[in-house]
Amino acid sequence: MEKIFKKIIGKAVWAASGDNSQPWRFVLENDGFYIFNLSDRDIPLYNWGQRGSLVAHGGLIENVKILASQEGYETKVNLFPDPDETDLVAQISLEKSEKKREPLADFIRERATNRRPYQNSALTDDQRQQLLMTVDEIGAGRLILLEDPAQRKLAAEASSVNEIIVLETPELHRQFFRHVVWTEKEERAKRTGLYVKTLEMTPPQELIFKLFSHWRAAQILNKLGFSKLVAKSNAELYATGAAMGAIIFTDNRAENFVLAGRLLQRLWLKATQMGMSLHPITGVLFLMQRILAQEVAGGLKPEQVEMIGRAHQKIVDLLGIRQDQGTIAMFFRLGFSQPPSAHSSRLQPEIVNLQKTIS
Ligand SMILES: Cc1cc2nc3c(=O)[nH]c(=O)nc-3n(C[C@H](O)[C@H](O)[C@H](O)COP(=O)(O)O)c2cc1C
């Protein structure tokens, strides 16, 4: 069994995670394994209550289910089995069953964040249907697709407020740039963090980005209005594509973010199978989680808190939901595009065998 578990885990970790933080470790037992969260891996300001990391765990768990089914196992997932152990995200038990063909398994390694501009072609009825079907497959949450170009433009502008906040707030700026991986050599050595080549920047944009990484230079660039220019240019990028998507849950409990991650992963694999690209855009959402919990740290000024609140409200309004009736657990754009010009690597997952440790 150990061999099968390791095989499944080794491929499941190709799930997405905030800044490729891969916030997980595994403990094997007789008929399954425990998945633990590594709470210091992702950017803290974007990870209130580990909500971003829990979305990543959801993607990982969905991959486990798909891969195990293909190996002839049915997966039972027990989320947060021990209330005293908050880092224990799931107990996974595998039971022998029939081997099933899982077409989405073929796309686990191919799935990637694609930050290129997308074509502005509309979704066909069939494509829309196929994407929406993933919600029934998970059996939880809601998926809203925003397709109207004028509405997408407004949602893109609201989402890009995040860039102004990151580039103008020292603590957030420090946390963000600490995770950037600048060269291919560094990417191959570290295998975690936000690899700059996946950001699809033009050479002048990359130069400005590099300058921005130094806080003193960022302060000057900000005075010259560059943070707003970056936001404007990203808003134009975010508005490209066939649709923006939002995954909604009734409330922001931890389990719901894991389920949101499962839904996102299924949708992303399905989109990849259909030849489509996906790009999560989550800064405003996750900063808002912190604001709603009244845990605003990191030197966000009152006017910035207000800016994020307004941007979030705009997205809520465009999606046609009421803020008191739901939590946006994920937000992204979808569309057709050239494949990404670079991919992020993965660390060798940390796997401990409980049996071997005890004996
Ligand atoms: C919860 C979550 C939030 C994310 N937010 C963003 C985001 O706001 N902007 C972005 O460009 N990518 C975002 N990503 C994508 C990650 O940066 C990406 O998954 C990671 O770097 C690994 O790359 P890959 O998806 O190509 O494997 C997010 C991913 C997750 C799981």
CSV table of C-alpha atoms and ligand atoms in Angstrom, one decimal:
chain,number,residue,atom,x,y,z
A,1,MET,CA,0.0,0.0,0.0
A,2,GLU,CA,2.8,2.4,0.9
A,3,LYS,CA,4.0,2.3,-2.8
A,4,ILE,CA,0.5,3.1,-4.1
A,5,PHE,CA,0.0,6.0,-1.5
A,6,LYS,CA,3.3,7.5,-2.5
A,7,LYS,CA,2.5,7.2,-6.2
A,8,ILE,CA,-0.8,8.9,-5.7
A,9,ILE,CA,0.6,11.7,-3.4
A,10,GLY,CA,3.6,12.2,-5.8
A,11,LYS,CA,1.2,13.2,-8.6
A,12,ALA,CA,-1.6,14.8,-6.5
A,13,VAL,CA,0.8,17.6,-5.4
A,14,TRP,CA,0.6,19.1,-8.8
A,15,ALA,CA,-2.4,20.9,-7.6
A,16,ALA,CA,-2.3,24.7,-7.5
A,17,SER,CA,-1.4,26.6,-4.4
A,18,GLY,CA,-1.0,30.3,-3.6
A,19,ASP,CA,2.5,31.3,-4.9
A,20,ASN,CA,3.2,27.6,-5.4
A,21,SER,CA,3.6,27.3,-1.6
A,22,GLN,CA,2.6,23.6,-1.5
A,23,PRO,CA,1.5,23.9,2.2
A,24,TRP,CA,1.2,20.2,2.9
A,25,ARG,CA,2.9,17.1,4.5
A,26,PHE,CA,1.7,13.5,4.7
A,27,VAL,CA,1.7,10.8,7.4
A,28,LEU,CA,0.9,7.3,6.1
A,29,GLU,CA,-1.0,4.7,8.1
A,30,ASN,CA,-2.4,1.3,7.2
A,31,ASP,CA,-5.3,2.0,5.0
A,32,GLY,CA,-4.7,5.7,4.1
A,33,PHE,CA,-2.9,8.8,5.1
A,34,TYR,CA,-3.3,12.1,7.0
A,35,ILE,CA,-2.8,15.4,5.3
A,36,PHE,CA,-1.4,18.2,7.4
A,37,ASN,CA,-1.3,21.9,6.6
A,38,LEU,CA,2.1,23.8,6.8
A,39,SER,CA,0.7,27.0,8.1
A,40,ASP,CA,3.8,29.2,7.5
A,41,ARG,CA,4.2,28.4,3.8
A,42,ASP,CA,1.9,31.0,2.1
A,43,ILE,CA,1.9,34.8,2.4
A,44,PRO,CA,0.3,35.5,5.8
A,45,LEU,CA,-1.6,38.6,4.8
A,46,TYR,CA,-3.4,36.8,1.9
A,47,ASN,CA,-4.0,33.7,4.0
A,48,TRP,CA,-6.3,34.7,6.9
A,49,GLY,CA,-7.3,31.6,8.8
A,50,GLN,CA,-5.3,29.6,6.2
A,51,ARG,CA,-8.2,30.0,3.8
A,52,GLY,CA,-5.9,30.2,0.7
A,53,SER,CA,-3.9,27.2,1.8
A,54,LEU,CA,-7.2,25.3,2.4
A,55,VAL,CA,-8.2,25.9,-1.2
A,56,ALA,CA,-4.9,24.4,-2.2
A,57,HIS,CA,-5.6,21.4,0.0
A,58,GLY,CA,-9.0,21.0,-1.7
A,59,GLY,CA,-7.2,20.8,-5.1
A,60,LEU,CA,-4.8,18.2,-3.7
A,61,ILE,CA,-7.6,16.1,-2.2
A,62,GLU,CA,-9.6,16.2,-5.5
A,63,ASN,CA,-6.4,14.9,-7.3
A,64,VAL,CA,-6.1,12.1,-4.7
A,65,LYS,CA,-9.7,11.0,-5.3
A,66,ILE,CA,-9.2,11.0,-9.1
A,67,LEU,CA,-5.9,9.2,-9.0
A,68,ALA,CA,-7.0,6.6,-6.3
A,69,SER,CA,-10.1,5.8,-8.3
A,70,GLN,CA,-7.9,5.1,-11.4
A,71,GLU,CA,-5.7,2.8,-9.2
A,72,GLY,CA,-8.8,0.9,-8.0
A,73,TYR,CA,-9.5,2.6,-4.7
A,74,GLU,CA,-12.5,4.5,-3.4
A,75,THR,CA,-11.5,7.5,-1.2
A,76,LYS,CA,-13.2,8.5,2.0
A,77,VAL,CA,-12.3,12.0,3.1
A,78,ASN,CA,-12.7,13.0,6.7
A,79,LEU,CA,-12.1,16.7,6.9
A,80,PHE,CA,-10.7,18.2,10.2
A,81,PRO,CA,-11.0,14.9,12.1
A,82,ASP,CA,-9.5,16.3,15.3
A,83,PRO,CA,-10.9,19.6,16.5
A,84,ASP,CA,-7.8,20.1,18.7
A,85,GLU,CA,-5.4,19.7,15.8
A,86,THR,CA,-6.3,22.5,13.4
A,87,ASP,CA,-3.3,21.7,11.1
A,88,LEU,CA,-4.7,18.2,10.4
A,89,VAL,CA,-6.8,19.0,7.3
A,90,ALA,CA,-7.9,15.5,6.3
A,91,GLN,CA,-7.8,11.8,7.1
A,92,ILE,CA,-7.9,9.9,3.8
A,93,SER,CA,-8.9,6.2,3.8
A,94,LEU,CA,-8.6,4.2,0.6
A,95,GLU,CA,-10.9,1.1,0.1
A,96,LYS,CA,-10.3,-1.4,-2.6
A,97,SER,CA,-12.9,-1.2,-5.4
A,98,GLU,CA,-13.0,-1.5,-9.2
A,99,LYS,CA,-10.4,0.3,-11.3
A,100,LYS,CA,-12.1,3.2,-13.1
A,101,ARG,CA,-11.0,5.2,-16.1
A,102,GLU,CA,-10.7,8.8,-15.0
A,103,PRO,CA,-10.3,11.0,-18.0
A,104,LEU,CA,-9.4,14.0,-15.9
A,105,ALA,CA,-6.4,12.2,-14.4
A,106,ASP,CA,-4.6,12.8,-17.7
A,107,PHE,CA,-4.7,16.6,-17.2
A,108,ILE,CA,-3.3,16.7,-13.6
A,109,ARG,CA,0.2,17.4,-14.8
A,110,GLU,CA,-0.9,19.6,-17.7
A,111,ARG,CA,-3.0,22.0,-15.7
A,112,ALA,CA,-1.3,25.2,-15.0
A,113,THR,CA,-1.9,28.8,-14.2
A,114,ASN,CA,-1.9,30.7,-17.5
A,115,ARG,CA,-1.4,34.5,-17.1
A,116,ARG,CA,-1.2,35.3,-20.8
A,117,PRO,CA,-3.9,37.5,-22.5
A,118,TYR,CA,-6.8,35.3,-23.6
A,119,GLN,CA,-9.0,35.4,-26.7
A,120,ASN,CA,-12.2,37.3,-26.3
A,121,SER,CA,-14.4,34.6,-27.8
A,122,ALA,CA,-17.7,33.8,-26.0
A,123,LEU,CA,-18.5,30.4,-24.4
A,124,THR,CA,-20.7,28.1,-26.5
A,125,ASP,CA,-23.7,26.6,-24.7
A,126,ASP,CA,-22.0,23.3,-24.6
A,127,GLN,CA,-18.8,24.7,-23.1
A,128,ARG,CA,-20.8,26.6,-20.4
A,129,GLN,CA,-22.8,23.4,-19.6
A,130,GLN,CA,-19.6,21.3,-19.2
A,131,LEU,CA,-18.0,23.8,-16.9
A,132,LEU,CA,-21.2,24.2,-14.8
A,133,MET,CA,-21.6,20.5,-14.5
A,134,THR,CA,-18.5,20.2,-12.2
A,135,VAL,CA,-20.6,21.7,-9.4
A,136,ASP,CA,-22.9,18.7,-9.4
A,137,GLU,CA,-19.9,16.4,-9.4
A,138,ILE,CA,-18.6,17.9,-6.2
A,139,GLY,CA,-22.1,18.4,-4.8
A,140,ALA,CA,-21.4,21.6,-2.9
A,141,GLY,CA,-21.0,25.3,-3.6
A,142,ARG,CA,-22.1,27.5,-6.5
A,143,LEU,CA,-20.3,28.5,-9.6
A,144,ILE,CA,-21.2,31.8,-11.2
A,145,LEU,CA,-19.8,32.6,-14.7
A,146,LEU,CA,-19.7,36.2,-15.5
A,147,GLU,CA,-19.6,36.4,-19.3
A,148,ASP,CA,-20.8,39.9,-20.3
A,149,PRO,CA,-17.6,41.8,-21.5
A,150,ALA,CA,-18.7,45.1,-19.9
A,151,GLN,CA,-19.3,43.4,-16.5
A,152,ARG,CA,-16.0,41.6,-16.8
A,153,LYS,CA,-14.2,44.8,-17.4
A,154,LEU,CA,-15.6,46.3,-14.2
A,155,ALA,CA,-14.8,43.1,-12.2
A,156,ALA,CA,-11.2,43.2,-13.7
A,157,GLU,CA,-10.8,46.8,-12.6
A,158,ALA,CA,-12.1,46.0,-9.1
A,159,SER,CA,-9.7,43.0,-8.8
A,160,SER,CA,-6.7,45.0,-9.9
A,161,VAL,CA,-7.0,47.3,-6.8
A,162,ASN,CA,-5.0,44.5,-5.1
A,163,GLU,CA,-1.9,45.5,-7.1
A,164,ILE,CA,-2.0,49.1,-5.9
A,165,ILE,CA,-2.3,47.8,-2.3
A,166,VAL,CA,0.6,45.3,-2.7
A,167,LEU,CA,2.9,47.9,-4.3
A,168,GLU,CA,2.1,50.7,-1.8
A,169,THR,CA,2.1,48.8,1.6
A,170,PRO,CA,5.5,48.0,3.0
A,171,GLU,CA,4.6,44.8,4.9
A,172,LEU,CA,2.5,43.3,2.0
A,173,HIS,CA,5.2,44.3,-0.5
A,174,ARG,CA,7.8,42.5,1.7
A,175,GLN,CA,5.7,39.4,2.0
A,176,PHE,CA,4.9,39.3,-1.7
A,177,PHE,CA,8.4,39.9,-3.1
A,178,ARG,CA,9.9,37.4,-0.7
A,179,HIS,CA,8.1,34.6,-2.6
A,180,VAL,CA,9.2,35.7,-6.1
A,181,VAL,CA,11.7,33.4,-7.8
A,182,TRP,CA,13.7,35.4,-10.3
A,183,THR,CA,15.7,32.9,-12.4
A,184,GLU,CA,15.3,29.4,-13.9
A,185,LYS,CA,18.3,28.2,-11.9
A,186,GLU,CA,16.6,29.5,-8.7
A,187,GLU,CA,13.3,27.9,-9.7
A,188,ARG,CA,15.0,24.5,-10.3
A,189,ALA,CA,16.7,24.7,-6.9
A,190,LYS,CA,13.8,26.0,-4.8
A,191,ARG,CA,10.8,24.4,-6.5
A,192,THR,CA,8.4,26.7,-4.6
A,193,GLY,CA,7.5,30.4,-4.8
A,194,LEU,CA,6.1,32.6,-7.6
A,195,TYR,CA,8.3,31.9,-10.7
A,196,VAL,CA,8.8,35.2,-12.6
A,197,LYS,CA,8.7,33.6,-16.0
A,198,THR,CA,5.2,32.3,-15.4
A,199,LEU,CA,4.0,36.0,-15.0
A,200,GLU,CA,4.2,36.4,-18.8
A,201,MET,CA,5.6,40.0,-18.6
A,202,THR,CA,7.2,41.8,-21.4
A,203,PRO,CA,10.9,42.7,-20.9
A,204,PRO,CA,10.1,46.4,-19.9
A,205,GLN,CA,7.4,45.1,-17.5
A,206,GLU,CA,9.9,42.6,-16.0
A,207,LEU,CA,12.4,45.5,-15.5
A,208,ILE,CA,9.9,47.6,-13.7
A,209,PHE,CA,8.8,44.6,-11.6
A,210,LYS,CA,12.4,44.0,-10.6
A,211,LEU,CA,12.8,47.7,-9.6
A,212,PHE,CA,9.5,47.5,-7.6
A,213,SER,CA,11.0,44.6,-5.6
A,214,HIS,CA,13.2,47.1,-3.8
A,215,TRP,CA,11.0,49.1,-1.3
A,216,ARG,CA,13.0,52.4,-1.8
A,217,ALA,CA,12.6,52.2,-5.6
A,218,ALA,CA,8.9,51.2,-5.1
A,219,GLN,CA,8.3,54.3,-3.1
A,220,ILE,CA,9.6,56.5,-5.9
A,221,LEU,CA,7.7,54.6,-8.6
A,222,ASN,CA,4.6,54.9,-6.5
A,223,LYS,CA,5.0,58.7,-6.3
A,224,LEU,CA,5.3,58.7,-10.1
A,225,GLY,CA,2.0,56.8,-10.3
A,226,PHE,CA,3.4,53.4,-11.4
A,227,SER,CA,1.3,51.3,-9.0
A,228,LYS,CA,-1.8,52.6,-10.7
A,229,LEU,CA,-0.3,52.0,-14.1
A,230,VAL,CA,0.4,48.4,-13.1
A,231,ALA,CA,-3.1,48.0,-11.9
A,232,LYS,CA,-4.5,49.5,-15.1
A,233,SER,CA,-2.4,47.2,-17.3
A,234,ASN,CA,-3.4,44.1,-15.2
A,235,ALA,CA,-7.1,45.1,-15.3
A,236,GLU,CA,-6.9,45.1,-19.1
A,237,LEU,CA,-5.3,41.6,-18.9
A,238,TYR,CA,-7.9,40.3,-16.4
A,239,ALA,CA,-10.7,41.5,-18.7
A,240,THR,CA,-9.6,39.2,-21.5
A,241,GLY,CA,-11.1,35.8,-21.9
A,242,ALA,CA,-14.5,34.1,-22.3
A,243,ALA,CA,-15.7,34.4,-18.7
A,244,MET,CA,-14.8,35.2,-15.1
A,245,GLY,CA,-15.8,32.6,-12.6
A,246,ALA,CA,-16.6,32.7,-8.9
A,247,ILE,CA,-17.0,29.9,-6.5
A,248,ILE,CA,-19.5,30.8,-3.8
A,249,PHE,CA,-20.3,29.2,-0.5
A,250,THR,CA,-22.9,30.2,2.1
A,251,ASP,CA,-20.3,31.1,4.7
A,252,ASN,CA,-16.5,31.2,5.2
A,253,ARG,CA,-16.1,28.1,7.4
A,254,ALA,CA,-12.7,26.3,6.8
A,255,GLU,CA,-14.4,23.2,5.3
A,256,ASN,CA,-16.0,25.3,2.6
A,257,PHE,CA,-12.6,26.6,1.4
A,258,VAL,CA,-11.4,23.0,1.1
A,259,LEU,CA,-14.6,22.1,-0.9
A,260,ALA,CA,-14.0,25.3,-3.0
A,261,GLY,CA,-10.6,24.0,-3.8
A,262,ARG,CA,-12.0,20.6,-4.9
A,263,LEU,CA,-14.5,22.3,-7.1
A,264,LEU,CA,-11.8,24.6,-8.6
A,265,GLN,CA,-9.5,21.7,-9.3
A,266,ARG,CA,-12.3,19.7,-11.1
A,267,LEU,CA,-13.3,22.8,-13.1
A,268,TRP,CA,-9.6,23.5,-13.9
A,269,LEU,CA,-8.9,20.0,-15.1
A,270,LYS,CA,-12.1,20.0,-17.1
A,271,ALA,CA,-11.2,23.4,-18.7
A,272,THR,CA,-7.7,22.0,-19.5
A,273,GLN,CA,-9.3,19.0,-21.1
A,274,MET,CA,-11.4,21.4,-23.2
A,275,GLY,CA,-8.3,23.3,-24.3
A,276,MET,CA,-9.1,26.3,-22.1
A,277,SER,CA,-6.8,28.2,-19.7
A,278,LEU,CA,-7.5,29.5,-16.2
A,279,HIS,CA,-6.0,32.2,-14.1
A,280,PRO,CA,-7.0,32.7,-10.4
A,281,ILE,CA,-7.3,36.4,-9.3
A,282,THR,CA,-7.8,36.4,-5.6
A,283,GLY,CA,-6.0,39.3,-3.9
A,284,VAL,CA,-9.0,41.4,-3.1
A,285,LEU,CA,-11.0,38.3,-1.9
A,286,PHE,CA,-8.4,37.1,0.5
A,287,LEU,CA,-7.6,40.6,1.9
A,288,MET,CA,-11.3,41.0,2.4
A,289,GLN,CA,-11.5,37.8,4.5
A,290,ARG,CA,-9.1,39.4,6.9
A,291,ILE,CA,-11.0,42.7,6.9
A,292,LEU,CA,-14.3,41.0,7.6
A,293,ALA,CA,-12.6,39.1,10.5
A,294,GLN,CA,-11.4,42.5,11.8
A,295,GLU,CA,-7.9,41.3,11.8
A,296,VAL,CA,-6.3,44.0,9.7
A,297,ALA,CA,-2.6,43.8,10.3
A,298,GLY,CA,0.4,44.6,8.1
A,299,GLY,CA,0.0,48.3,8.1
A,300,LEU,CA,-3.0,48.6,5.8
A,301,LYS,CA,-4.2,52.2,6.1
A,302,PRO,CA,-7.9,52.9,6.8
A,303,GLU,CA,-8.3,54.3,3.2
A,304,GLN,CA,-6.8,51.1,1.8
A,305,VAL,CA,-9.2,49.0,3.9
A,306,GLU,CA,-11.9,51.1,2.4
A,307,MET,CA,-10.6,50.7,-1.2
A,308,ILE,CA,-10.5,46.9,-0.8
A,309,GLY,CA,-14.0,46.9,0.7
A,310,ARG,CA,-15.4,49.0,-2.2
A,311,ALA,CA,-13.6,46.7,-4.8
A,312,HIS,CA,-15.0,43.6,-3.1
A,313,GLN,CA,-18.5,45.1,-3.0
A,314,LYS,CA,-18.2,45.8,-6.7
A,315,ILE,CA,-17.4,42.2,-7.4
A,316,VAL,CA,-20.2,41.0,-5.1
A,317,ASP,CA,-22.7,43.3,-7.0
A,318,LEU,CA,-21.5,42.2,-10.4
A,319,LEU,CA,-22.0,38.5,-9.4
A,320,GLY,CA,-25.5,39.4,-8.2
A,321,ILE,CA,-25.0,37.9,-4.7
A,322,ARG,CA,-25.5,39.6,-1.4
A,323,GLN,CA,-22.5,39.9,0.8
A,324,ASP,CA,-24.4,38.6,3.8
A,325,GLN,CA,-25.6,35.6,1.8
A,326,GLY,CA,-22.3,34.2,0.6
A,327,THR,CA,-18.6,34.1,0.6
A,328,ILE,CA,-16.6,34.3,-2.6
A,329,ALA,CA,-14.1,31.5,-2.0
A,330,MET,CA,-12.4,31.7,-5.4
A,331,PHE,CA,-12.3,34.1,-8.3
A,332,PHE,CA,-10.6,33.6,-11.7
A,333,ARG,CA,-10.8,34.1,-15.5
A,334,LEU,CA,-11.2,31.5,-18.1
A,335,GLY,CA,-10.6,31.5,-21.8
A,336,PHE,CA,-8.7,30.2,-24.8
A,337,SER,CA,-5.0,31.2,-25.2
A,338,GLN,CA,-1.5,30.1,-26.2
A,339,PRO,CA,-0.1,27.7,-23.6
A,340,PRO,CA,1.9,29.3,-20.7
A,341,SER,CA,5.5,30.1,-21.6
A,342,ALA,CA,6.8,28.6,-18.3
A,343,HIS,CA,5.7,26.2,-15.6
A,344,SER,CA,6.2,26.0,-11.8
A,345,SER,CA,8.0,23.1,-10.3
A,346,ARG,CA,7.1,21.0,-7.3
A,347,LEU,CA,9.0,20.0,-4.1
A,348,GLN,CA,9.4,16.3,-3.2
A,349,PRO,CA,6.5,15.9,-0.8
A,350,GLU,CA,7.3,15.3,2.8
A,351,ILE,CA,5.9,11.8,3.6
A,352,VAL,CA,6.3,10.0,6.9
A,353,ASN,CA,5.3,6.4,7.6
A,354,LEU,CA,3.7,6.2,11.0
A,355,GLN,CA,4.3,2.5,11.2
A,356,LYS,CA,8.0,2.8,10.5
A,357,THR,CA,8.4,5.7,12.9
A,358,ILE,CA,6.8,3.7,15.8
A,359,SER,CA,8.6,0.4,15.2
B,1,LIG,C1,-5.9,29.8,-3.4
B,1,LIG,C2,-5.1,30.2,-4.6
B,1,LIG,C3,-5.0,31.6,-4.9
B,1,LIG,C4,-4.3,32.0,-6.0
B,1,LIG,N1,-4.3,33.4,-6.3
B,1,LIG,C5,-3.7,33.8,-7.4
B,1,LIG,C6,-3.7,35.2,-7.8
B,1,LIG,O1,-4.4,36.0,-7.2
B,1,LIG,N2,-3.0,35.5,-8.9
B,1,LIG,C7,-2.3,34.6,-9.7
B,1,LIG,O2,-1.7,35.0,-10.7
B,1,LIG,N3,-2.2,33.3,-9.3
B,1,LIG,C8,-2.9,32.9,-8.2
B,1,LIG,N4,-2.9,31.5,-7.9
B,1,LIG,C9,-2.1,30.6,-8.7
B,1,LIG,C10,-0.8,30.1,-8.1
B,1,LIG,O3,0.1,31.2,-8.0
B,1,LIG,C11,-0.3,28.9,-8.8
B,1,LIG,O4,-1.2,27.9,-8.6
B,1,LIG,C12,1.1,28.5,-8.3
B,1,LIG,O5,2.1,29.4,-8.6
B,1,LIG,C13,1.5,27.1,-9.0
B,1,LIG,O6,1.5,27.2,-10.4
B,1,LIG,P1,0.6,26.3,-11.3
B,1,LIG,O7,-0.9,26.6,-10.9
B,1,LIG,O8,0.9,26.7,-12.7
B,1,LIG,O9,0.9,24.9,-11.0
B,1,LIG,C14,-3.6,31.1,-6.8
B,1,LIG,C15,-3.7,29.7,-6.5
B,1,LIG,C16,-4.4,29.3,-5.4
B,1,LIG,C17,-4.6,27.8,-5.1
